[in-house]
Amino acid sequence: MLLLLLVSICATLPLLAPICDTGRCLSGAYRNGLYLLRGTVVTPDEVIEEGEVLFNEGGILCAGRTCEPHPSYCNAQLVETGSYIFPGLIDPHNHITYRFLPPWDPPQQYQNRCEWIGSSDYYAYKACHDFHRDDTYRGASGRSVEYQCIMEIYGEVAALMGGVTSMQSQLSDFGWDCAEGLVRNVDAQDADGGWRGDTVDACTFPISTCSGNGSSCSNRASIEEDIESGCLQSWVPHLGEGVDCQAYREFEALTSCVDLLIPQTAIIHATAFGPDEFAQIAGAEAKIIASARSNVNLYGRTLDLPAVLDAYGNRGLEDMVAISTD
């Protein structure tokens, strides 16, 4: 997983000058994406009422009572949060409302996503989840909405207990208020749990080969327009989930009919891809999110990490590949 941090009201806070006087800091140096947050820092071991967290785009550099000994301290832009700060982990791929269910034990292993997603065994496994979800979609009773929120809250508490403070693939895109809660939702630009301007399009299956012939492609023009305008910073599709040619064809669709192999793309799964595909992904500076647990459970194998390592070389693998809990 990658490191990040959660600040409950960070989106609306004023940004102040560099924390050191100009005699010690270079003019404009604080614009390098380096920030120092001050507030009540909550760690697994203690609550620090007047603590500091120093971080940059790569992750957390310091969390404690003071970060002054760190060599980057003077170049940081100071944010007085007046609130709680939770340094923690990012879970880059999760379906949070399913967390209350026990892990699915499939009766067999499959070749691609299409084989199990419509199976009677899978529908029986998730029947309880879907009952309450579908009631909510129909706008039925407040009781159904309450159960949907309980599933969401349970998943968030479980994530926090594991050290996660930010997560991708929560519920806010469906509009439920309970999705804007304890864990920062990176899918939600305007939600209380998200940071404005940090927008992720978690379109689950934008390129589908389940019909058997060819592929259906997502709206490339719309995605490109959103990226160019700055309102979309990351496109996170599920691609190559499986081990056969049908799963592989999603890469062909990505590079041909969609043509969105770009730095803003982070591919979830990629189990059907090999060295040639990973070389193209690395060359485009796109990212990969591995889902080892579900991949092994469903297909008997997961991302070919040695091939990924060869493809990315010395490009800073920690910024290119993330491991999810799904």
mmCIF file of C-alpha atoms in Angstrom:
data_model
loop_
_atom_site.group_PDB
_atom_site.id
_atom_site.type_symbol
_atom_site.label_atom_id
_atom_site.label_comp_id
_atom_site.label_asym_id
_atom_site.label_seq_id
_atom_site.Cartn_x
_atom_site.Cartn_y
_atom_site.Cartn_z
ATOM 1 C CA MET A 1 0.000 0.000 0.000
ATOM 2 C CA LEU A 2 0.989 3.611 -0.399
ATOM 3 C CA LEU A 3 1.254 6.122 2.413
ATOM 4 C CA LEU A 4 -0.955 9.161 2.716
ATOM 5 C CA LEU A 5 -2.751 10.991 5.490
ATOM 6 C CA LEU A 6 -6.217 12.186 6.360
ATOM 7 C CA VAL A 7 -7.080 15.615 7.724
ATOM 8 C CA SER A 8 -10.711 16.151 8.557
ATOM 9 C CA ILE A 9 -11.010 19.760 7.356
ATOM 10 C CA CYS A 10 -7.940 20.176 5.185
ATOM 11 C CA ALA A 11 -9.870 21.091 2.042
ATOM 12 C CA THR A 12 -10.893 24.489 3.391
ATOM 13 C CA LEU A 13 -7.785 25.484 5.330
ATOM 14 C CA PRO A 14 -5.659 28.517 4.432
ATOM 15 C CA LEU A 15 -2.094 27.779 3.391
ATOM 16 C CA LEU A 16 0.498 29.877 5.178
ATOM 17 C CA ALA A 17 4.057 30.935 4.402
ATOM 18 C CA PRO A 18 7.114 28.692 4.781
ATOM 19 C CA ILE A 19 7.675 27.925 8.433
ATOM 20 C CA CYS A 20 11.258 29.244 8.606
ATOM 21 C CA ASP A 21 12.344 32.819 8.033
ATOM 22 C CA THR A 22 13.631 33.784 4.594
ATOM 23 C CA GLY A 23 17.208 33.687 5.839
ATOM 24 C CA ARG A 24 16.941 29.919 6.228
ATOM 25 C CA CYS A 25 14.615 29.044 3.340
ATOM 26 C CA LEU A 26 14.871 29.541 -0.395
ATOM 27 C CA SER A 27 12.228 31.846 -1.838
ATOM 28 C CA GLY A 28 9.340 29.822 -3.250
ATOM 29 C CA ALA A 29 10.838 26.521 -2.096
ATOM 30 C CA TYR A 30 7.609 25.577 -0.339
ATOM 31 C CA ARG A 31 5.920 25.166 -3.718
ATOM 32 C CA ASN A 32 7.571 21.787 -4.178
ATOM 33 C CA GLY A 33 4.600 19.832 -2.809
ATOM 34 C CA LEU A 34 6.061 19.668 0.701
ATOM 35 C CA TYR A 35 3.650 20.372 3.572
ATOM 36 C CA LEU A 36 3.805 20.510 7.350
ATOM 37 C CA LEU A 37 0.493 19.934 9.126
ATOM 38 C CA ARG A 38 -0.012 20.961 12.734
ATOM 39 C CA GLY A 39 -2.868 19.702 14.852
ATOM 40 C CA THR A 40 -3.904 16.773 17.021
ATOM 41 C CA VAL A 41 -1.994 13.835 15.540
ATOM 42 C CA VAL A 42 -3.566 10.405 16.120
ATOM 43 C CA THR A 43 -1.163 7.466 15.744
ATOM 44 C CA PRO A 44 -1.593 3.772 16.647
ATOM 45 C CA ASP A 45 0.336 4.396 19.877
ATOM 46 C CA GLU A 46 -0.739 7.818 21.134
ATOM 47 C CA VAL A 47 -2.697 11.015 20.597
ATOM 48 C CA ILE A 48 -0.423 14.073 20.313
ATOM 49 C CA GLU A 49 -2.443 17.212 20.987
ATOM 50 C CA GLU A 50 0.112 19.586 19.470
ATOM 51 C CA GLY A 51 1.782 17.409 16.870
ATOM 52 C CA GLU A 52 3.171 17.714 13.367
ATOM 53 C CA VAL A 53 3.061 15.662 10.172
ATOM 54 C CA LEU A 54 5.511 16.390 7.353
ATOM 55 C CA PHE A 55 4.735 14.930 3.936
ATOM 56 C CA ASN A 56 5.236 15.327 0.211
ATOM 57 C CA GLU A 57 3.799 13.652 -2.878
ATOM 58 C CA GLY A 58 5.826 10.524 -2.135
ATOM 59 C CA GLY A 59 4.430 9.926 1.338
ATOM 60 C CA ILE A 60 4.800 10.742 5.013
ATOM 61 C CA LEU A 61 8.254 11.945 6.041
ATOM 62 C CA CYS A 62 7.600 12.520 9.735
ATOM 63 C CA ALA A 63 4.778 12.231 12.273
ATOM 64 C CA GLY A 64 5.251 13.182 15.913
ATOM 65 C CA ARG A 65 5.528 16.019 18.409
ATOM 66 C CA THR A 66 7.886 17.933 16.134
ATOM 67 C CA CYS A 67 9.398 17.306 12.706
ATOM 68 C CA GLU A 68 12.012 20.053 13.008
ATOM 69 C CA PRO A 69 14.997 17.637 12.875
ATOM 70 C CA HIS A 70 13.972 16.539 9.366
ATOM 71 C CA PRO A 71 16.170 18.170 6.678
ATOM 72 C CA SER A 72 13.104 19.215 4.638
ATOM 73 C CA TYR A 73 11.403 20.953 7.560
ATOM 74 C CA CYS A 74 12.277 24.519 6.555
ATOM 75 C CA ASN A 75 11.091 24.104 2.976
ATOM 76 C CA ALA A 76 7.593 22.990 3.914
ATOM 77 C CA GLN A 77 4.414 24.983 3.570
ATOM 78 C CA LEU A 78 2.672 25.195 6.935
ATOM 79 C CA VAL A 79 -0.987 24.291 7.458
ATOM 80 C CA GLU A 80 -2.446 24.986 10.903
ATOM 81 C CA THR A 81 -5.321 22.497 10.797
ATOM 82 C CA GLY A 82 -6.929 23.188 14.150
ATOM 83 C CA SER A 83 -8.209 19.631 13.838
ATOM 84 C CA TYR A 84 -7.308 15.937 13.926
ATOM 85 C CA ILE A 85 -4.696 14.389 11.630
ATOM 86 C CA PHE A 86 -4.638 10.631 10.973
ATOM 87 C CA PRO A 87 -1.428 9.545 9.201
ATOM 88 C CA GLY A 88 -2.119 6.194 7.581
ATOM 89 C CA LEU A 89 -2.344 3.858 4.613
ATOM 90 C CA ILE A 90 -4.202 4.059 1.319
ATOM 91 C CA ASP A 91 -6.268 1.072 0.246
ATOM 92 C CA PRO A 92 -6.282 1.618 -3.545
ATOM 93 C CA HIS A 93 -9.002 -0.950 -4.346
ATOM 94 C CA ASN A 94 -11.847 -2.110 -2.170
ATOM 95 C CA HIS A 95 -15.596 -2.679 -2.339
ATOM 96 C CA ILE A 96 -16.283 -1.506 1.153
ATOM 97 C CA THR A 97 -19.899 -2.555 1.678
ATOM 98 C CA TYR A 98 -18.951 -6.209 1.120
ATOM 99 C CA ARG A 99 -16.631 -6.179 4.135
ATOM 100 C CA PHE A 100 -19.351 -7.443 6.487
ATOM 101 C CA LEU A 101 -19.602 -10.668 4.469
ATOM 102 C CA PRO A 102 -17.145 -13.532 5.033
ATOM 103 C CA PRO A 103 -14.650 -14.011 2.166
ATOM 104 C CA TRP A 104 -16.216 -15.877 -0.739
ATOM 105 C CA ASP A 105 -14.995 -19.445 -1.203
ATOM 106 C CA PRO A 106 -15.749 -20.085 -4.896
ATOM 107 C CA PRO A 107 -16.574 -23.674 -5.894
ATOM 108 C CA GLN A 108 -13.966 -23.578 -8.668
ATOM 109 C CA GLN A 109 -11.331 -21.388 -10.257
ATOM 110 C CA TYR A 110 -12.198 -19.356 -13.324
ATOM 111 C CA GLN A 111 -10.567 -18.107 -16.507
ATOM 112 C CA ASN A 112 -11.976 -14.576 -16.467
ATOM 113 C CA ARG A 113 -14.335 -12.245 -14.624
ATOM 114 C CA CYS A 114 -17.281 -13.032 -16.900
ATOM 115 C CA GLU A 115 -17.415 -16.660 -15.739
ATOM 116 C CA TRP A 116 -18.118 -15.963 -12.077
ATOM 117 C CA ILE A 117 -19.745 -12.541 -11.949
ATOM 118 C CA GLY A 118 -23.095 -13.860 -13.201
ATOM 119 C CA SER A 119 -22.944 -17.296 -11.593
ATOM 120 C CA SER A 120 -25.617 -18.588 -9.214
ATOM 121 C CA ASP A 121 -22.932 -19.337 -6.606
ATOM 122 C CA TYR A 122 -21.778 -15.730 -6.548
ATOM 123 C CA TYR A 123 -25.343 -14.391 -6.437
ATOM 124 C CA ALA A 124 -26.113 -16.652 -3.485
ATOM 125 C CA TYR A 125 -22.988 -15.421 -1.702
ATOM 126 C CA LYS A 126 -23.891 -11.732 -1.990
ATOM 127 C CA ALA A 127 -27.682 -12.052 -1.664
ATOM 128 C CA CYS A 128 -27.808 -10.336 1.737
ATOM 129 C CA HIS A 129 -25.754 -7.405 0.473
ATOM 130 C CA ASP A 130 -27.835 -6.980 -2.669
ATOM 131 C CA PHE A 131 -31.142 -7.168 -0.808
ATOM 132 C CA HIS A 132 -30.413 -3.984 1.125
ATOM 133 C CA ARG A 133 -28.609 -2.293 -1.753
ATOM 134 C CA ASP A 134 -31.488 -2.865 -4.155
ATOM 135 C CA ASP A 135 -34.016 -1.628 -1.607
ATOM 136 C CA THR A 136 -32.027 1.590 -1.449
ATOM 137 C CA TYR A 137 -31.997 1.925 -5.228
ATOM 138 C CA ARG A 138 -35.795 1.641 -5.268
ATOM 139 C CA GLY A 139 -36.005 4.458 -2.734
ATOM 140 C CA ALA A 140 -37.883 2.218 -0.317
ATOM 141 C CA SER A 141 -37.973 2.653 3.448
ATOM 142 C CA GLY A 142 -35.529 4.516 5.646
ATOM 143 C CA ARG A 143 -34.753 1.128 7.197
ATOM 144 C CA SER A 144 -33.077 -0.041 4.006
ATOM 145 C CA VAL A 145 -30.959 3.089 3.797
ATOM 146 C CA GLU A 146 -29.976 2.540 7.414
ATOM 147 C CA TYR A 147 -28.725 -0.971 6.651
ATOM 148 C CA GLN A 148 -26.769 0.326 3.660
ATOM 149 C CA CYS A 149 -25.097 2.845 5.947
ATOM 150 C CA ILE A 150 -24.334 0.156 8.507
ATOM 151 C CA MET A 151 -22.500 -1.850 5.830
ATOM 152 C CA GLU A 152 -20.523 1.252 4.871
ATOM 153 C CA ILE A 153 -19.662 2.190 8.452
ATOM 154 C CA TYR A 154 -18.624 -1.369 9.318
ATOM 155 C CA GLY A 155 -16.226 -1.387 6.375
ATOM 156 C CA GLU A 156 -14.748 1.966 7.358
ATOM 157 C CA VAL A 157 -14.186 0.936 10.984
ATOM 158 C CA ALA A 158 -12.560 -2.325 9.855
ATOM 159 C CA ALA A 159 -10.291 -0.333 7.535
ATOM 160 C CA LEU A 160 -9.289 2.094 10.286
ATOM 161 C CA MET A 161 -8.442 -0.783 12.624
ATOM 162 C CA GLY A 162 -6.057 -2.031 9.941
ATOM 163 C CA GLY A 163 -4.370 1.368 9.618
ATOM 164 C CA VAL A 164 -6.194 2.604 6.490
ATOM 165 C CA THR A 165 -7.231 6.265 6.442
ATOM 166 C CA SER A 166 -7.894 6.656 2.694
ATOM 167 C CA MET A 167 -9.704 4.296 0.347
ATOM 168 C CA GLN A 168 -10.721 4.014 -3.296
ATOM 169 C CA SER A 169 -14.081 2.453 -4.298
ATOM 170 C CA GLN A 170 -16.464 3.616 -1.619
ATOM 171 C CA LEU A 171 -20.106 4.574 -1.960
ATOM 172 C CA SER A 172 -20.232 8.319 -2.427
ATOM 173 C CA ASP A 173 -20.648 8.094 -6.192
ATOM 174 C CA PHE A 174 -24.114 6.658 -5.462
ATOM 175 C CA GLY A 175 -24.986 9.659 -3.326
ATOM 176 C CA TRP A 176 -25.467 8.085 0.109
ATOM 177 C CA ASP A 177 -24.646 10.511 2.891
ATOM 178 C CA CYS A 178 -23.181 7.759 5.058
ATOM 179 C CA ALA A 179 -20.323 7.308 2.572
ATOM 180 C CA GLU A 180 -18.784 10.601 3.708
ATOM 181 C CA GLY A 181 -17.452 9.384 7.006
ATOM 182 C CA LEU A 182 -14.418 8.175 8.882
ATOM 183 C CA VAL A 183 -12.175 7.178 5.980
ATOM 184 C CA ARG A 184 -11.198 9.656 3.289
ATOM 185 C CA ASN A 185 -12.925 8.714 0.051
ATOM 186 C CA VAL A 186 -10.591 9.475 -2.852
ATOM 187 C CA ASP A 187 -13.457 8.935 -5.324
ATOM 188 C CA ALA A 188 -15.375 11.915 -3.930
ATOM 189 C CA GLN A 189 -14.236 15.342 -5.043
ATOM 190 C CA ASP A 190 -16.791 17.354 -3.105
ATOM 191 C CA ALA A 191 -17.618 14.990 -0.253
ATOM 192 C CA ASP A 192 -16.623 15.827 3.301
ATOM 193 C CA GLY A 193 -14.395 12.758 3.260
ATOM 194 C CA GLY A 194 -12.471 13.858 0.162
ATOM 195 C CA TRP A 195 -10.103 16.638 -0.829
ATOM 196 C CA ARG A 196 -11.451 19.003 -3.441
ATOM 197 C CA GLY A 197 -9.650 18.727 -6.744
ATOM 198 C CA ASP A 198 -8.453 15.181 -6.005
ATOM 199 C CA THR A 199 -10.816 13.358 -8.329
ATOM 200 C CA VAL A 200 -10.716 9.670 -9.203
ATOM 201 C CA ASP A 201 -12.949 8.027 -11.815
ATOM 202 C CA ALA A 202 -13.385 4.473 -10.541
ATOM 203 C CA CYS A 203 -15.353 3.174 -13.507
ATOM 204 C CA THR A 204 -15.427 -0.513 -12.602
ATOM 205 C CA PHE A 205 -15.738 -2.238 -15.974
ATOM 206 C CA PRO A 206 -15.210 0.406 -18.695
ATOM 207 C CA ILE A 207 -14.028 -2.125 -21.273
ATOM 208 C CA SER A 208 -16.047 -5.324 -21.267
ATOM 209 C CA THR A 209 -15.403 -8.490 -23.255
ATOM 210 C CA CYS A 210 -18.179 -10.429 -21.518
ATOM 211 C CA SER A 211 -20.421 -10.276 -24.583
ATOM 212 C CA GLY A 212 -18.072 -12.732 -26.284
ATOM 213 C CA ASN A 213 -17.376 -10.771 -29.459
ATOM 214 C CA GLY A 214 -15.151 -7.734 -29.396
ATOM 215 C CA SER A 215 -15.221 -5.123 -26.665
ATOM 216 C CA SER A 216 -17.407 -2.271 -25.562
ATOM 217 C CA CYS A 217 -15.435 0.911 -24.981
ATOM 218 C CA SER A 218 -15.913 3.687 -22.451
ATOM 219 C CA ASN A 219 -16.324 7.311 -23.432
ATOM 220 C CA ARG A 220 -12.761 8.247 -24.316
ATOM 221 C CA ALA A 221 -13.599 11.828 -25.303
ATOM 222 C CA SER A 222 -15.299 12.529 -21.987
ATOM 223 C CA ILE A 223 -12.391 11.130 -19.967
ATOM 224 C CA GLU A 224 -9.805 13.050 -22.000
ATOM 225 C CA GLU A 225 -11.790 16.266 -21.614
ATOM 226 C CA ASP A 226 -12.031 15.807 -17.846
ATOM 227 C CA ILE A 227 -8.288 15.124 -17.584
ATOM 228 C CA GLU A 228 -7.378 18.160 -19.685
ATOM 229 C CA SER A 229 -9.657 20.400 -17.621
ATOM 230 C CA GLY A 230 -8.064 19.170 -14.390
ATOM 231 C CA CYS A 231 -11.289 17.878 -12.831
ATOM 232 C CA LEU A 232 -10.164 14.263 -13.326
ATOM 233 C CA GLN A 233 -6.748 13.315 -12.000
ATOM 234 C CA SER A 234 -6.880 9.534 -12.151
ATOM 235 C CA TRP A 235 -8.792 6.970 -14.221
ATOM 236 C CA VAL A 236 -8.942 3.593 -12.428
ATOM 237 C CA PRO A 237 -10.403 0.815 -14.621
ATOM 238 C CA HIS A 238 -10.620 -2.917 -13.863
ATOM 239 C CA LEU A 239 -8.734 -4.520 -16.767
ATOM 240 C CA GLY A 240 -7.188 -7.886 -17.568
ATOM 241 C CA GLU A 241 -8.955 -9.636 -14.698
ATOM 242 C CA GLY A 242 -8.453 -13.308 -15.464
ATOM 243 C CA VAL A 243 -5.934 -15.582 -17.137
ATOM 244 C CA ASP A 244 -7.258 -16.242 -20.655
ATOM 245 C CA CYS A 245 -7.472 -14.515 -24.031
ATOM 246 C CA GLN A 246 -10.828 -12.969 -23.242
ATOM 247 C CA ALA A 247 -9.336 -11.113 -20.279
ATOM 248 C CA TYR A 248 -6.279 -10.189 -22.355
ATOM 249 C CA ARG A 249 -8.399 -8.549 -25.072
ATOM 250 C CA GLU A 250 -9.197 -5.745 -22.660
ATOM 251 C CA PHE A 251 -5.626 -4.508 -23.108
ATOM 252 C CA GLU A 252 -6.093 -4.420 -26.868
ATOM 253 C CA ALA A 253 -9.242 -2.365 -26.360
ATOM 254 C CA LEU A 254 -7.429 -0.039 -23.961
ATOM 255 C CA THR A 255 -4.742 0.761 -26.526
ATOM 256 C CA SER A 256 -6.955 0.811 -29.625
ATOM 257 C CA CYS A 257 -10.609 1.761 -29.313
ATOM 258 C CA VAL A 258 -10.125 3.680 -26.055
ATOM 259 C CA ASP A 259 -6.454 4.686 -26.389
ATOM 260 C CA LEU A 260 -6.177 5.770 -22.769
ATOM 261 C CA LEU A 261 -2.846 4.255 -21.807
ATOM 262 C CA ILE A 262 -1.690 7.491 -20.172
ATOM 263 C CA PRO A 263 0.020 8.536 -16.900
ATOM 264 C CA GLN A 264 -3.370 9.214 -15.269
ATOM 265 C CA THR A 265 -4.479 5.590 -15.762
ATOM 266 C CA ALA A 266 -4.119 3.078 -12.905
ATOM 267 C CA ILE A 267 -5.087 -0.447 -13.993
ATOM 268 C CA ILE A 268 -6.620 -2.727 -11.361
ATOM 269 C CA HIS A 269 -5.744 -6.465 -11.697
ATOM 270 C CA ALA A 270 -3.733 -6.873 -14.983
ATOM 271 C CA THR A 271 -3.420 -10.609 -14.290
ATOM 272 C CA ALA A 272 -3.868 -11.521 -17.969
ATOM 273 C CA PHE A 273 -1.012 -9.294 -19.119
ATOM 274 C CA GLY A 274 2.620 -10.221 -19.736
ATOM 275 C CA PRO A 275 6.032 -8.608 -20.363
ATOM 276 C CA ASP A 276 5.023 -6.887 -23.617
ATOM 277 C CA GLU A 277 1.951 -5.286 -22.053
ATOM 278 C CA PHE A 278 3.833 -4.262 -18.915
ATOM 279 C CA ALA A 279 6.516 -2.631 -21.076
ATOM 280 C CA GLN A 280 3.837 -0.543 -22.795
ATOM 281 C CA ILE A 281 2.219 0.356 -19.463
ATOM 282 C CA ALA A 282 5.582 1.397 -18.018
ATOM 283 C CA GLY A 283 6.474 3.337 -21.159
ATOM 284 C CA ALA A 284 3.251 5.324 -20.841
ATOM 285 C CA GLU A 285 3.973 5.936 -17.121
ATOM 286 C CA ALA A 286 0.617 4.364 -16.292
ATOM 287 C CA LYS A 287 0.127 2.607 -12.955
ATOM 288 C CA ILE A 288 -0.966 -0.848 -11.749
ATOM 289 C CA ILE A 289 -2.995 -1.823 -8.670
ATOM 290 C CA ALA A 290 -2.556 -5.479 -7.730
ATOM 291 C CA SER A 291 -5.374 -7.429 -6.053
ATOM 292 C CA ALA A 292 -3.517 -10.550 -5.019
ATOM 293 C CA ARG A 293 -6.040 -12.035 -2.585
ATOM 294 C CA SER A 294 -9.054 -12.076 -4.899
ATOM 295 C CA ASN A 295 -6.956 -12.954 -7.969
ATOM 296 C CA VAL A 296 -5.484 -16.071 -6.365
ATOM 297 C CA ASN A 297 -8.877 -17.020 -4.946
ATOM 298 C CA LEU A 298 -10.666 -16.724 -8.290
ATOM 299 C CA TYR A 299 -8.002 -17.485 -10.909
ATOM 300 C CA GLY A 300 -5.194 -19.308 -9.124
ATOM 301 C CA ARG A 301 -2.623 -16.600 -9.805
ATOM 302 C CA THR A 302 -2.118 -12.855 -9.597
ATOM 303 C CA LEU A 303 -0.025 -10.067 -11.127
ATOM 304 C CA ASP A 304 3.308 -11.225 -12.585
ATOM 305 C CA LEU A 305 5.365 -8.970 -10.337
ATOM 306 C CA PRO A 306 8.827 -10.058 -11.641
ATOM 307 C CA ALA A 307 7.733 -9.082 -15.163
ATOM 308 C CA VAL A 308 6.421 -5.773 -13.828
ATOM 309 C CA LEU A 309 9.740 -5.123 -12.065
ATOM 310 C CA ASP A 310 11.619 -5.774 -15.301
ATOM 311 C CA ALA A 311 9.316 -3.424 -17.204
ATOM 312 C CA TYR A 312 9.568 -0.492 -14.805
ATOM 313 C CA GLY A 313 13.263 -0.915 -14.057
ATOM 314 C CA ASN A 314 14.578 1.898 -11.871
ATOM 315 C CA ARG A 315 11.637 4.252 -12.345
ATOM 316 C CA GLY A 316 10.564 4.280 -8.710
ATOM 317 C CA LEU A 317 8.359 1.216 -8.429
ATOM 318 C CA GLU A 318 6.720 2.506 -5.242
ATOM 319 C CA ASP A 319 5.077 5.242 -7.329
ATOM 320 C CA MET A 320 3.946 2.867 -10.096
ATOM 321 C CA VAL A 321 2.548 -0.263 -8.403
ATOM 322 C CA ALA A 322 0.234 -0.475 -5.377
ATOM 323 C CA ILE A 323 -1.099 -3.480 -3.465
ATOM 324 C CA SER A 324 -4.770 -3.501 -2.471
ATOM 325 C CA THR A 325 -6.665 -5.516 0.135
ATOM 326 C CA ASP A 326 -9.298 -6.815 -2.294
#
